[in-house]
Short mmCIF file of C-alpha atoms in Angstrom, two decimals:
data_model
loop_
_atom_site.label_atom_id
_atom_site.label_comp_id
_atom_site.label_asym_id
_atom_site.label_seq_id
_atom_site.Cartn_x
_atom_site.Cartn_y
_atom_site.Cartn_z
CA UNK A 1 250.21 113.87 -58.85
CA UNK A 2 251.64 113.96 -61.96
CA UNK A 3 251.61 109.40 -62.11
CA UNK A 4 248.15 109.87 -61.23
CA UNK A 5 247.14 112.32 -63.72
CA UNK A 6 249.30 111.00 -67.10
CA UNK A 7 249.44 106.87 -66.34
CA UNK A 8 246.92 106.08 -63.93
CA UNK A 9 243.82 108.32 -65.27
CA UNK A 10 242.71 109.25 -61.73
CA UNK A 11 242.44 112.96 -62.04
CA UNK A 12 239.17 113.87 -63.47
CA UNK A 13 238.85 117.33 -64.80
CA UNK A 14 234.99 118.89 -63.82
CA UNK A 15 234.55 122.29 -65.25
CA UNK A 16 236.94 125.59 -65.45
CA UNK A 17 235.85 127.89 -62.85
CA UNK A 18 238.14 131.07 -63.85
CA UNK A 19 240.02 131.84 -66.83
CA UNK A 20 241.50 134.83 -67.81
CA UNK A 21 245.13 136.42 -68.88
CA UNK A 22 246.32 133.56 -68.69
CA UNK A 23 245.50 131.94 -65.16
CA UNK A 24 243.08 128.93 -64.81
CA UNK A 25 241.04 127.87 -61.71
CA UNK A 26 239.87 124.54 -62.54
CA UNK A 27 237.32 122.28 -60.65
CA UNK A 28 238.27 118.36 -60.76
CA UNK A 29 238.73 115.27 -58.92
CA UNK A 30 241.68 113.56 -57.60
CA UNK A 31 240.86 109.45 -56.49
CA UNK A 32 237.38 110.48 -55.70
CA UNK A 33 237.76 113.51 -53.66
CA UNK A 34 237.02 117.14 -55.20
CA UNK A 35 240.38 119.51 -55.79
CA UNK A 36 240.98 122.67 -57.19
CA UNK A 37 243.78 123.08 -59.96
CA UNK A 38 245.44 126.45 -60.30
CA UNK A 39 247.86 128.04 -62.27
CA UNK A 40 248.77 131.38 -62.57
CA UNK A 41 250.26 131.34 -66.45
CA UNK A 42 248.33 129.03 -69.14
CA UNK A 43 251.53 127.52 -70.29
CA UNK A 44 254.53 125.61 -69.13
CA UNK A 45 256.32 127.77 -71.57
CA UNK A 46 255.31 130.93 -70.08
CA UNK A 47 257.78 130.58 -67.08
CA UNK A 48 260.93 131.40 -66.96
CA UNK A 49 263.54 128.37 -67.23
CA UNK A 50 265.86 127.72 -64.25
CA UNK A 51 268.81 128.90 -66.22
CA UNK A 52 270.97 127.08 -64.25
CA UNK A 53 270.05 123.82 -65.90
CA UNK A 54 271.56 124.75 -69.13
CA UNK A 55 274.67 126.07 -67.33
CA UNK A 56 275.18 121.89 -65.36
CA UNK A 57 274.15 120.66 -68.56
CA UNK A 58 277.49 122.28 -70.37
CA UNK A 59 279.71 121.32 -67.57
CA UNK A 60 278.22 117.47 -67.39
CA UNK A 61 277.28 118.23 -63.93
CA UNK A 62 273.56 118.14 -61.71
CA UNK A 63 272.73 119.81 -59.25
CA UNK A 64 272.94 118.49 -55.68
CA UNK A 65 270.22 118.15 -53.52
CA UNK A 66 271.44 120.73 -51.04
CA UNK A 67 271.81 123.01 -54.52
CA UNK A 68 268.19 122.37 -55.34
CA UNK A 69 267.08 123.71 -51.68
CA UNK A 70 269.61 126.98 -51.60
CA UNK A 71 267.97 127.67 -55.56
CA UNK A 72 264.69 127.26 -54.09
CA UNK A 73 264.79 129.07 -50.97
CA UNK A 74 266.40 132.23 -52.79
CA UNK A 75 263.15 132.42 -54.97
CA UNK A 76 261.03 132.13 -52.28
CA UNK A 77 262.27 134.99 -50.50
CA UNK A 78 261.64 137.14 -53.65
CA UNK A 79 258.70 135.91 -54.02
CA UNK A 80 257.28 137.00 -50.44
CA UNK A 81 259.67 140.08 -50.45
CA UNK A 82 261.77 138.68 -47.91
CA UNK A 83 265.51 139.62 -47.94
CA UNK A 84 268.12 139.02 -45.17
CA UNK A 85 267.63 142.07 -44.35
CA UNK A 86 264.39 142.53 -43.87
CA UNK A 87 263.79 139.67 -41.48
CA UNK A 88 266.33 141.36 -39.26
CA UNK A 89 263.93 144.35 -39.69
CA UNK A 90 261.39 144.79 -36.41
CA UNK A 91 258.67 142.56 -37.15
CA UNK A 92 254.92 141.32 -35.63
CA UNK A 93 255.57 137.93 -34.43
CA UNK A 94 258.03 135.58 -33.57
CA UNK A 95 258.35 133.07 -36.08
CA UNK A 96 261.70 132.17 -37.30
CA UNK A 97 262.87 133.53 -40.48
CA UNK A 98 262.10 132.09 -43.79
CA UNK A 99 264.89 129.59 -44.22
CA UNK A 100 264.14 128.14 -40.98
CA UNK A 101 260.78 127.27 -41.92
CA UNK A 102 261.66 125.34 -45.05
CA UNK A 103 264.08 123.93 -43.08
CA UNK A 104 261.05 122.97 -40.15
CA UNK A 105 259.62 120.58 -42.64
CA UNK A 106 262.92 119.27 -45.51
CA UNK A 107 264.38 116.35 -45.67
CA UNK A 108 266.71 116.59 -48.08
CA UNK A 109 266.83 113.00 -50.06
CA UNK A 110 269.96 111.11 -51.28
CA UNK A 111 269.27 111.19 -55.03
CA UNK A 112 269.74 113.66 -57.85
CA UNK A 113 266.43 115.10 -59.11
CA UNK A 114 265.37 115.06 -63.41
CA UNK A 115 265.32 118.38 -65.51
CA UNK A 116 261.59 117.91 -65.43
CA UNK A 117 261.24 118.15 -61.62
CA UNK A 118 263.59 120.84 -61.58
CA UNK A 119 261.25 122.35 -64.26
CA UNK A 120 258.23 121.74 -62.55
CA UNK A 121 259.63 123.15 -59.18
CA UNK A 122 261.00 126.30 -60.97
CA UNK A 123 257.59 126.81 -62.49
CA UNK A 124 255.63 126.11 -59.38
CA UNK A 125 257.93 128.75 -57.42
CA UNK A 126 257.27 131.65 -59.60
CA UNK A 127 253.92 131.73 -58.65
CA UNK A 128 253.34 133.69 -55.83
CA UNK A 129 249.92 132.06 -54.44
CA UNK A 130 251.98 128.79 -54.68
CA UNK A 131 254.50 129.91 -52.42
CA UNK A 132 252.13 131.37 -49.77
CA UNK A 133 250.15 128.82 -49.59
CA UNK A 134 253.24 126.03 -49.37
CA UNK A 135 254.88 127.57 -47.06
CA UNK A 136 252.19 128.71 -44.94
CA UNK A 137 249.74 125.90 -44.65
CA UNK A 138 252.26 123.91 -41.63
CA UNK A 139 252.00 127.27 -39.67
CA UNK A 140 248.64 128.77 -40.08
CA UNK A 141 244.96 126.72 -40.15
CA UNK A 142 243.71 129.84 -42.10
CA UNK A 143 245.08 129.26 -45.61
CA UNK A 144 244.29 126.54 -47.92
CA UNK A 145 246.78 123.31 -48.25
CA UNK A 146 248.63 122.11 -51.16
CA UNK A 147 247.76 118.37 -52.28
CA UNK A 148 250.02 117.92 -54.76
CA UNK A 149 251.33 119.19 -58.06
CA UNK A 150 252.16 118.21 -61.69
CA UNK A 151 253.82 120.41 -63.70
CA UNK A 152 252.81 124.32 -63.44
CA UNK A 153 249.57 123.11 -62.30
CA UNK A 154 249.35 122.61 -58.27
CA UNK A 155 245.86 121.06 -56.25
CA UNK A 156 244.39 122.54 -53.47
CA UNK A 157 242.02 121.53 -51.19
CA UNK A 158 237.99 122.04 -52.04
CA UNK A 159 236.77 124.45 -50.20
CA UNK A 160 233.17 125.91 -50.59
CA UNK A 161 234.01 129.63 -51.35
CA UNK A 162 231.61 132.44 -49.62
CA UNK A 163 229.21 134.46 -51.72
CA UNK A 164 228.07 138.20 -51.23
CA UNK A 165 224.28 137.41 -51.74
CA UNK A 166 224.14 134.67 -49.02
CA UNK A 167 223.03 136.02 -46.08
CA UNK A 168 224.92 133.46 -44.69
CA UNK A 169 227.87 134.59 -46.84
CA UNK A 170 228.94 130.38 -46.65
CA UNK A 171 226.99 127.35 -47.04
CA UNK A 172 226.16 125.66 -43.87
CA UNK A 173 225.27 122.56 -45.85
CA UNK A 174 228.21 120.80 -45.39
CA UNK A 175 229.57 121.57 -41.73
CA UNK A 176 230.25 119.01 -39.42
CA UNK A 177 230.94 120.44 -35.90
CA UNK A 178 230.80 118.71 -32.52
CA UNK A 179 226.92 118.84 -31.14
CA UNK A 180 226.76 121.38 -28.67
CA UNK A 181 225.13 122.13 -25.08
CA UNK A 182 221.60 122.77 -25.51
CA UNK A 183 220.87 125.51 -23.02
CA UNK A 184 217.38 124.98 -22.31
CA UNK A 185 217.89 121.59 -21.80
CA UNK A 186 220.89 120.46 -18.97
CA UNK A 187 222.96 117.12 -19.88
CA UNK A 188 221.30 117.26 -23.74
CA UNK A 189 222.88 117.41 -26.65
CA UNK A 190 221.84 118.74 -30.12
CA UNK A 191 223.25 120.48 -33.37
CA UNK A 192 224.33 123.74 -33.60
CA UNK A 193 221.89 126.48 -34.29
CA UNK A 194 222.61 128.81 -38.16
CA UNK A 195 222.87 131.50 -35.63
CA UNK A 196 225.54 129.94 -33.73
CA UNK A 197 227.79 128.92 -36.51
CA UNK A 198 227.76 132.35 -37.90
CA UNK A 199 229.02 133.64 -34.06
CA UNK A 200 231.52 130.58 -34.76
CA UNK A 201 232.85 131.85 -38.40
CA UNK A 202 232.75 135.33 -37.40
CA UNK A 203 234.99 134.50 -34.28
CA UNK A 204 237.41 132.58 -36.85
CA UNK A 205 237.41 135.81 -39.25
CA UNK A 206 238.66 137.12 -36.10
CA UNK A 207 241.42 135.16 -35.05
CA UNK A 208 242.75 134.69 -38.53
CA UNK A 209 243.27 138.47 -38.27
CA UNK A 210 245.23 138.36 -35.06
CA UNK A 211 247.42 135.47 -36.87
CA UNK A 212 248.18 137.10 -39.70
CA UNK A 213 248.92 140.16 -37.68
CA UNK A 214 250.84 138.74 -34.79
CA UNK A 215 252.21 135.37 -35.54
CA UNK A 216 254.90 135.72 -38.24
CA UNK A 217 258.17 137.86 -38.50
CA UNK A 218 255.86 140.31 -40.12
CA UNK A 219 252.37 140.92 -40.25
CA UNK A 220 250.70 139.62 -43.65
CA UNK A 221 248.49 141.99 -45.59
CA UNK A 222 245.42 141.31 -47.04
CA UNK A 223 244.34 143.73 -50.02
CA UNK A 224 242.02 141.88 -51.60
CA UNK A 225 239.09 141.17 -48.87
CA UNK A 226 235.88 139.90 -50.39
CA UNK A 227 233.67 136.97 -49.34
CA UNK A 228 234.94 135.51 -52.41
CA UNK A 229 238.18 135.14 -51.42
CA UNK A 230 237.31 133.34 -48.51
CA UNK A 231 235.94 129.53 -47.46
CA UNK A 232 235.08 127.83 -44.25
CA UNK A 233 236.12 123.89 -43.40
CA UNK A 234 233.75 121.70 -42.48
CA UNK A 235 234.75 122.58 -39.07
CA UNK A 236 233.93 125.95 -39.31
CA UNK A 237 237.40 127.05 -39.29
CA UNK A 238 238.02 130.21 -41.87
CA UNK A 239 240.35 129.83 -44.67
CA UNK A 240 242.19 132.07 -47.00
CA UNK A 241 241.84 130.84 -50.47
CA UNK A 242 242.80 133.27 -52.60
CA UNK A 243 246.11 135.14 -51.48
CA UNK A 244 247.39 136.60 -54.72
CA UNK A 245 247.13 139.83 -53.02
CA UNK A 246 248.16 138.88 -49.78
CA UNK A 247 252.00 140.48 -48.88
CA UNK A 248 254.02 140.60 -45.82
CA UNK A 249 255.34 144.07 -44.44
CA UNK A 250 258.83 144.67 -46.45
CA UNK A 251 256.88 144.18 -49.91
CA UNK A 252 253.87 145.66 -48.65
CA UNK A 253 256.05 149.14 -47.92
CA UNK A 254 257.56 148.85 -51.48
CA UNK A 255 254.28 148.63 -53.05
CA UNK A 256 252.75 151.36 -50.94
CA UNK A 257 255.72 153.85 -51.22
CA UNK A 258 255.41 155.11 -54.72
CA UNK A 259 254.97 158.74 -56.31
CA UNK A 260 251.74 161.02 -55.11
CA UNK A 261 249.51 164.36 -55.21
CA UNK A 262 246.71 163.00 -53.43
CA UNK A 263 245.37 160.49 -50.84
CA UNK A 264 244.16 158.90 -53.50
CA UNK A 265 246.90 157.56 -55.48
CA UNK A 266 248.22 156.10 -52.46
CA UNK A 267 245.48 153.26 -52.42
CA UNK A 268 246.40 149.92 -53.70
CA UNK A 269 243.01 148.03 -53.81
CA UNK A 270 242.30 147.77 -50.07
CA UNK A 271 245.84 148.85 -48.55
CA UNK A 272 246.07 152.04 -48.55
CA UNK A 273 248.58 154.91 -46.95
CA UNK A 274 248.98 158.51 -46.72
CA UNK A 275 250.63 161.16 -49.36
CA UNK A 276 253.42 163.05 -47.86
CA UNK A 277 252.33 166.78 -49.22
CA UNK A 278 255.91 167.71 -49.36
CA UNK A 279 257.90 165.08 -50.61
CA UNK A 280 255.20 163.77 -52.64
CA UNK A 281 255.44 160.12 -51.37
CA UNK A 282 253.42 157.75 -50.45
CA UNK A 283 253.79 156.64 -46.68
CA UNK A 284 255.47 152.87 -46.42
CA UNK A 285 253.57 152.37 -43.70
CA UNK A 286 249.63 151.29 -44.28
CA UNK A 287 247.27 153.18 -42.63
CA UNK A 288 244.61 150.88 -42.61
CA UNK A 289 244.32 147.23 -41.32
CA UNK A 290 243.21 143.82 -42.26
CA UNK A 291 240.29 144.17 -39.41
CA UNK A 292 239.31 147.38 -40.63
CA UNK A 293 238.79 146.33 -43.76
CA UNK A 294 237.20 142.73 -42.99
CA UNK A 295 234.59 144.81 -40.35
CA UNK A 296 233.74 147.07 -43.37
CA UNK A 297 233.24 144.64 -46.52
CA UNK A 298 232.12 141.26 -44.57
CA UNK A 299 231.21 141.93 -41.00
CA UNK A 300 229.10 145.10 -41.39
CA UNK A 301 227.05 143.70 -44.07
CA UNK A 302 226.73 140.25 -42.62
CA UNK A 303 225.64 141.67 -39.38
CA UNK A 304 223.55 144.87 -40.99
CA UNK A 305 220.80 146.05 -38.86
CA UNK A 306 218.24 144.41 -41.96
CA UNK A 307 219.42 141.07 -40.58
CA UNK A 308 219.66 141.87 -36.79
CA UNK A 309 216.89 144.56 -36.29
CA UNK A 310 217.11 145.72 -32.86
CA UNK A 311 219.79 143.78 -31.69
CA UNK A 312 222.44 145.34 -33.85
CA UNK A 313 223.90 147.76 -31.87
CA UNK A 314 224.47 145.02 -28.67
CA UNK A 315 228.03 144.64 -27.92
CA UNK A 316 230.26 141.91 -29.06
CA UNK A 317 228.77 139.27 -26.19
CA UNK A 318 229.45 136.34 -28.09
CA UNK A 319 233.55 136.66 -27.65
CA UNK A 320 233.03 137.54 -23.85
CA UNK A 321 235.03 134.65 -22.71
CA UNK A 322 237.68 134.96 -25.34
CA UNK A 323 240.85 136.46 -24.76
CA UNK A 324 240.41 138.16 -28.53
CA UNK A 325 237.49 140.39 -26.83
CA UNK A 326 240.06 142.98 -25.20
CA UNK A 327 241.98 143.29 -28.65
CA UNK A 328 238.77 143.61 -30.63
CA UNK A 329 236.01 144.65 -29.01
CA UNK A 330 236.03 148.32 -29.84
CA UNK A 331 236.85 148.16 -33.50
CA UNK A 332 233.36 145.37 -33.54
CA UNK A 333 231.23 146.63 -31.30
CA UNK A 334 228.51 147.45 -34.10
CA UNK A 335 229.02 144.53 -36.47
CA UNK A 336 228.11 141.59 -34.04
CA UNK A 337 225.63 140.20 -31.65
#
């Protein structure tokens, strides 16, 4: 976006949403449609240089386009934790390994690329939420998508983020979904009901769980669950849009396995694992889960008995007909009608 932004004038900044150490969340608008620029460092400066620039630069050499991709890929994986090794490792889906899904996507074109895309690229690639999201958003619906980019600072689509005192927790303003069957009235049509676009989000809180814990080489850990965090589509459809805490198994076990004397210090915002008494180590292995944690800070206050009154300890009838019902239903029973 970077023509757009410097020549052509058709990124219009709106207001700075978050600022602080460094990172900026900034509202603007891209040709008439509303964006969100990120980045996690204020300045270009503040990333580290691909050193191997310097190195061609001596040698009156550039790097090859196939060079470019092996540089990238490498920081990717340690970026999402990702070794060899680990994706050898048993894992909760069956997605093919990193490299294969850059590869899904690359076409690798026949031209040398400047020191400032190279730059730009490095920069972009040390930021983790960068990575997630890019390499996510072809294989998931539940994470945000990357417009475009200039420089350190990358666009993302505007999304209306939820809110802890809507009872709602999103704004129903803005959905479009297809009219539904109105029951009461055979062969008519009509829009859907508050009530039934809640059932609608809730079941798409649910299946972004089961993604996230099924469909990759491993599952993908959310430890930063707050309405906040999340956003619905105008289709109702629920989107992750703030994953700087989001981590797939291998890192997830280094992060977890550290020094302990308690329970306690073996909590890493909402991931948490056991202390080994003996050895004094954390466990690797997580001892709670994404679902646990979304049913406990967004479903049980969403569906609290103040909202529902007598209906809120009826069983999870909305997902009857779903096959998610026989994977969920006891861990949900008492947060949905």
């Amino acid at each position: 976006m970077c023509e757009d932004l410097c020549v052509h004038g058709l990124v219009e900044y709106k207001r700075c949403l978050y600022y602080e150490n460094g990172k900026k969340v900034i509202e603007a608008r891209w040709r008439g449609n509303p964006i969100i620029l990120k980045s996690k460092l204020e300045n270009f400066s503040s990333y580290e240089p691909l050193g191997i620039l310097d190195y061609q630069q001596e040698a009156g050499e550039e790097l090859s386009a196939l060079d470019v991709v092996f540089y990238a890929t490498m920081e990717v994986r340690n970026s999402l934790g990702l070794s060899e090794d680990s994706e050898d490792e048993e894992g909760g889906g069956n997605n093919s390994s990193v490299s294969r899904l850059w590869g899904k996507k690359l076409k690798i074109p026949e031209r040398s690329y400047s020191r400032a895309e190279l730059g730009s690229l490095w920069s972009l690639l040390q930021q983790e939420e960068y990575t997630f999201l890019r390499v996510l958003q072809d294989l998931s619906p539940h994470v945000a998508k990357v417009l475009g980019s200039c420089g350190h600072f990358y666009a993302v689509e505007y999304l209306s983020a939820g809110h802890a005192w809507d009872q709602n927790i999103f704004s129903m303003d803005e959905v479009v979904v297809p009219a539904m069957q109105d029951q009461n009235q055979a062969g008519a049509y009509g829009r859907w009901t508050t009530r039934q676009m809640v059932h609608q989000i809730a079941l798409s809180f649910l299946d972004m769980v089961w993604h996230f814990d099924n469909d990759f080489t491993h599952k993908l850990h959310l430890c930063d669950i707050k309405p906040e965090n999340f956003a619905i589509r105008k289709d109702l459809t629920v989107v992750a849009i703030d994953v700087d805490m989001a981590f797939f198994e291998p890192k997830m076990r280094d992060i977890l396995e550290q020094n302990c004397s308690s329970d306690d210090d073996c909590n890493f915002f909402d991931c948490s694992s056991r202390c080994d008494p003996v050895k004094h180590r954390c466990s690797p292995r997580r001892r709670n889960t994404n679902l646990q944690v979304i049913c406990e800070k967004i479903f049980r206050p969403w569906f609290s008995p103040t909202l529902l009154g007598a209906k809120a300890g009826l069983p999870l009838q909305v997902l009857r007909n779903y096959d998610l019902l026989n994977y969920y239903i006891y861990e949900t029973v008492y947060f949905i009608t």
